[in-house]
PDB file of C-alpha atoms in Angstrom:
ATOM      1  CA  GLN A1100      15.698 -29.281  53.595  1.00 65.00           C
ATOM      2  CA  VAL A1101      15.406 -25.894  55.400  1.00 68.00           C
ATOM      3  CA  GLN A1102      18.554 -24.683  57.216  1.00 83.00           C
ATOM      4  CA  LEU A1103      18.303 -22.098  59.893  1.00 92.00           C
ATOM      5  CA  VAL A1104      21.382 -20.979  61.755  1.00 95.00           C
ATOM      6  CA  GLU A1105      21.146 -18.999  64.915  1.00 97.00           C
ATOM      7  CA  SER A1106      23.953 -17.263  66.443  1.00 98.00           C
ATOM      8  CA  GLY A1107      24.787 -14.470  69.144  1.00 98.00           C
ATOM      9  CA  GLY A1108      23.898 -16.326  72.272  1.00 98.00           C
ATOM     10  CA  GLY A1109      26.039 -16.449  75.387  1.00 98.00           C
ATOM     11  CA  LEU A1110      26.389 -15.702  78.900  1.00 98.00           C
ATOM     12  CA  ALA A1111      24.968 -12.294  80.061  1.00 98.00           C
ATOM     13  CA  PRO A1112      24.373 -10.746  83.525  1.00 98.00           C
ATOM     14  CA  ALA A1113      20.858  -9.836  84.650  1.00 98.00           C
ATOM     15  CA  GLY A1114      19.902  -6.561  83.090  1.00 98.00           C
ATOM     16  CA  GLY A1115      22.350  -7.175  80.200  1.00 98.00           C
ATOM     17  CA  SER A1116      21.688  -7.228  76.583  1.00 98.00           C
ATOM     18  CA  LEU A1117      22.338  -9.629  73.834  1.00 98.00           C
ATOM     19  CA  ARG A1118      21.628  -9.630  69.900  1.00 98.00           C
ATOM     20  CA  LEU A1119      20.696 -12.984  68.185  1.00 98.00           C
ATOM     21  CA  SER A1120      21.107 -13.468  64.688  1.00 98.00           C
ATOM     22  CA  CYS A1121      19.360 -15.887  62.060  1.00 96.00           C
ATOM     23  CA  ALA A1122      20.463 -16.798  58.890  1.00 93.00           C
ATOM     24  CA  THR A1123      18.548 -19.188  56.313  1.00 84.00           C
ATOM     25  CA  SER A1124      19.186 -21.177  53.271  1.00 73.00           C
ATOM     26  CA  ILE A1125      15.616 -21.196  52.274  1.00 70.00           C
ATOM     27  CA  ASN A1126      13.936 -18.714  50.032  1.00 76.00           C
ATOM     28  CA  TYR A1127      13.915 -15.678  52.522  1.00 78.00           C
ATOM     29  CA  PHE A1128      11.191 -13.676  50.683  1.00 79.00           C
ATOM     30  CA  SER A1129       9.058 -16.686  50.675  1.00 81.00           C
ATOM     31  CA  ILE A1130       8.271 -16.335  54.398  1.00 86.00           C
ATOM     32  CA  ASN A1131       5.574 -13.832  55.234  1.00 91.00           C
ATOM     33  CA  THR A1132       6.245 -13.833  59.129  1.00 94.00           C
ATOM     34  CA  TRP A1133       9.738 -14.698  60.761  1.00 94.00           C
ATOM     35  CA  ALA A1134       9.705 -15.451  64.511  1.00 97.00           C
ATOM     36  CA  TRP A1135      11.942 -16.357  67.291  1.00 98.00           C
ATOM     37  CA  TYR A1136      11.188 -18.960  69.831  1.00 98.00           C
ATOM     38  CA  ARG A1137      12.891 -20.382  72.916  1.00 98.00           C
ATOM     39  CA  GLN A1138      12.957 -23.725  74.877  1.00 98.00           C
ATOM     40  CA  ALA A1139      14.056 -23.509  78.491  1.00 98.00           C
ATOM     41  CA  SER A1140      15.338 -26.866  80.013  1.00 97.00           C
ATOM     42  CA  GLY A1141      12.352 -29.052  80.782  1.00 97.00           C
ATOM     43  CA  LYS A1142       9.785 -26.817  79.182  1.00 97.00           C
ATOM     44  CA  PRO A1143       7.985 -26.766  75.776  1.00 97.00           C
ATOM     45  CA  ARG A1144       9.161 -24.399  73.091  1.00 97.00           C
ATOM     46  CA  GLU A1145       7.432 -21.153  73.117  1.00 98.00           C
ATOM     47  CA  LEU A1146       6.857 -18.286  70.658  1.00 98.00           C
ATOM     48  CA  VAL A1147       8.942 -15.146  71.742  1.00 98.00           C
ATOM     49  CA  ALA A1148       8.409 -12.784  68.993  1.00 98.00           C
ATOM     50  CA  ARG A1149       7.408 -12.514  65.395  1.00 98.00           C
ATOM     51  CA  MET A1150       7.376  -9.894  62.571  1.00 96.00           C
ATOM     52  CA  SER A1151       5.523  -9.831  59.338  1.00 94.00           C
ATOM     53  CA  THR A1152       6.790  -8.611  55.962  1.00 91.00           C
ATOM     54  CA  ALA A1153       4.455  -5.592  56.474  1.00 92.00           C
ATOM     55  CA  GLY A1154       6.491  -4.871  59.627  1.00 92.00           C
ATOM     56  CA  SER A1155       3.871  -5.742  62.279  1.00 96.00           C
ATOM     57  CA  THR A1156       5.284  -7.244  65.359  1.00 97.00           C
ATOM     58  CA  ASN A1157       3.855  -9.286  68.178  1.00 98.00           C
ATOM     59  CA  TYR A1158       5.710 -10.343  71.496  1.00 98.00           C
ATOM     60  CA  ALA A1159       5.174 -12.778  74.213  1.00 98.00           C
ATOM     61  CA  GLU A1160       3.904 -10.949  77.325  1.00 98.00           C
ATOM     62  CA  SER A1161       6.957 -11.950  79.209  1.00 98.00           C
ATOM     63  CA  VAL A1162       9.350 -10.020  76.999  1.00 98.00           C
ATOM     64  CA  GLN A1163       7.171  -7.147  75.859  1.00 98.00           C
ATOM     65  CA  GLY A1164       9.253  -3.999  76.206  1.00 97.00           C
ATOM     66  CA  ARG A1165      12.564  -5.714  76.512  1.00 98.00           C
ATOM     67  CA  PHE A1166      12.905  -7.654  73.314  1.00 98.00           C
ATOM     68  CA  THR A1167      12.766  -6.299  69.719  1.00 98.00           C
ATOM     69  CA  ILE A1168      12.609  -8.425  66.645  1.00 98.00           C
ATOM     70  CA  SER A1169      13.751  -6.903  63.213  1.00 96.00           C
ATOM     71  CA  ARG A1170      14.886  -8.172  59.982  1.00 92.00           C
ATOM     72  CA  ASP A1171      17.330  -7.010  57.271  1.00 90.00           C
ATOM     73  CA  ASP A1172      15.861  -7.853  53.897  1.00 85.00           C
ATOM     74  CA  ILE A1173      19.210  -7.029  52.246  1.00 86.00           C
ATOM     75  CA  LYS A1174      21.081  -9.409  54.252  1.00 89.00           C
ATOM     76  CA  LYS A1175      18.208 -11.760  54.561  1.00 88.00           C
ATOM     77  CA  ARG A1176      18.648 -11.899  58.297  1.00 93.00           C
ATOM     78  CA  VAL A1177      16.409 -11.797  61.244  1.00 95.00           C
ATOM     79  CA  TYR A1178      17.476 -10.353  64.600  1.00 97.00           C
ATOM     80  CA  LEU A1179      16.326 -10.507  68.118  1.00 98.00           C
ATOM     81  CA  GLN A1180      17.763  -7.576  70.344  1.00 98.00           C
ATOM     82  CA  MET A1181      17.315  -8.637  73.963  1.00 98.00           C
ATOM     83  CA  GLY A1182      17.502  -6.117  76.865  1.00 97.00           C
ATOM     84  CA  SER A1183      17.068  -6.027  80.527  1.00 98.00           C
ATOM     85  CA  LEU A1184      17.760  -9.640  80.604  1.00 98.00           C
ATOM     86  CA  LYS A1185      16.193 -11.753  83.411  1.00 98.00           C
ATOM     87  CA  PRO A1186      17.446 -15.255  84.712  1.00 98.00           C
ATOM     88  CA  GLU A1187      14.039 -16.621  83.241  1.00 97.00           C
ATOM     89  CA  ASP A1188      15.091 -15.762  79.778  1.00 98.00           C
ATOM     90  CA  THR A1189      17.596 -18.540  79.983  1.00 98.00           C
ATOM     91  CA  ALA A1190      16.764 -20.933  77.068  1.00 98.00           C
ATOM     92  CA  VAL A1191      17.981 -22.102  73.659  1.00 98.00           C
ATOM     93  CA  TYR A1192      16.658 -19.673  71.052  1.00 98.00           C
ATOM     94  CA  TYR A1193      15.475 -20.555  67.687  1.00 98.00           C
ATOM     95  CA  CYS A1194      14.419 -18.666  64.582  1.00 96.00           C
ATOM     96  CA  ASN A1195      11.847 -20.104  62.151  1.00 95.00           C
ATOM     97  CA  ALA A1196       8.878 -19.100  59.991  1.00 93.00           C
ATOM     98  CA  HIS A1197       5.348 -18.511  61.803  1.00 95.00           C
ATOM     99  CA  PRO A1198       3.810 -20.865  61.478  1.00 94.00           C
ATOM    100  CA  SER A1199       7.179 -22.805  61.856  1.00 90.00           C
ATOM    101  CA  TYR A1200       8.568 -25.296  59.434  1.00 87.00           C
ATOM    102  CA  SER A1201       9.122 -28.846  60.704  1.00 87.00           C
ATOM    103  CA  ASP A1202      12.848 -28.325  60.567  1.00 89.00           C
ATOM    104  CA  TRP A1203      14.702 -26.565  63.103  1.00 93.00           C
ATOM    105  CA  GLY A1204      18.220 -25.009  63.507  1.00 93.00           C
ATOM    106  CA  GLN A1205      20.581 -25.900  66.263  1.00 95.00           C
ATOM    107  CA  GLY A1206      19.421 -22.954  68.102  1.00 97.00           C
ATOM    108  CA  THR A1207      21.539 -20.491  70.184  1.00 98.00           C
ATOM    109  CA  GLN A1208      22.130 -20.770  74.043  1.00 98.00           C
ATOM    110  CA  VAL A1209      21.385 -17.752  76.141  1.00 98.00           C
ATOM    111  CA  THR A1210      22.166 -18.054  79.792  1.00 98.00           C
ATOM    112  CA  VAL A1211      21.420 -15.178  82.014  1.00 98.00           C
ATOM    113  CA  SER A1212      23.046 -14.919  85.455  1.00 97.00           C
ATOM    114  CA  SER A1213      21.399 -13.618  88.508  1.00 92.00           C
TER     115      SER A1213
END
C-alpha cells in the first residue's frame, strides 16, 4: 500500500506564500516523475506541477510563474513552493506519481483569503 503524506498547508492571504511538503513510504527512487495535484470543492482533481528525475518540470497554466516544484533526493521529499497566492488556489493539495498511483494521501488544505 502506498503511503503519501502531505503537509504545509494552511490559511494564507492573497499574495502570500506557502510551502508544501510530501513524504512517502514507497520506494522514492522507483518513481520517475513526481507531481502535485489539487482538488477544489466541487471540482475534479487537477494536475498542478510535475518534475521528472532528470529535472524537467511542467506546470498548469494557472500556476505558471507562481509555483515551483522541487525534490530533495536525500530526504526523499517533494516540495511545492507557492507564491503570489490567489483565492482560486484554494483547494486540497496532493502529491503522487505521474501518472498517479490509485492510492492517495489525505492531502493538505490550502485556503487563500481575499
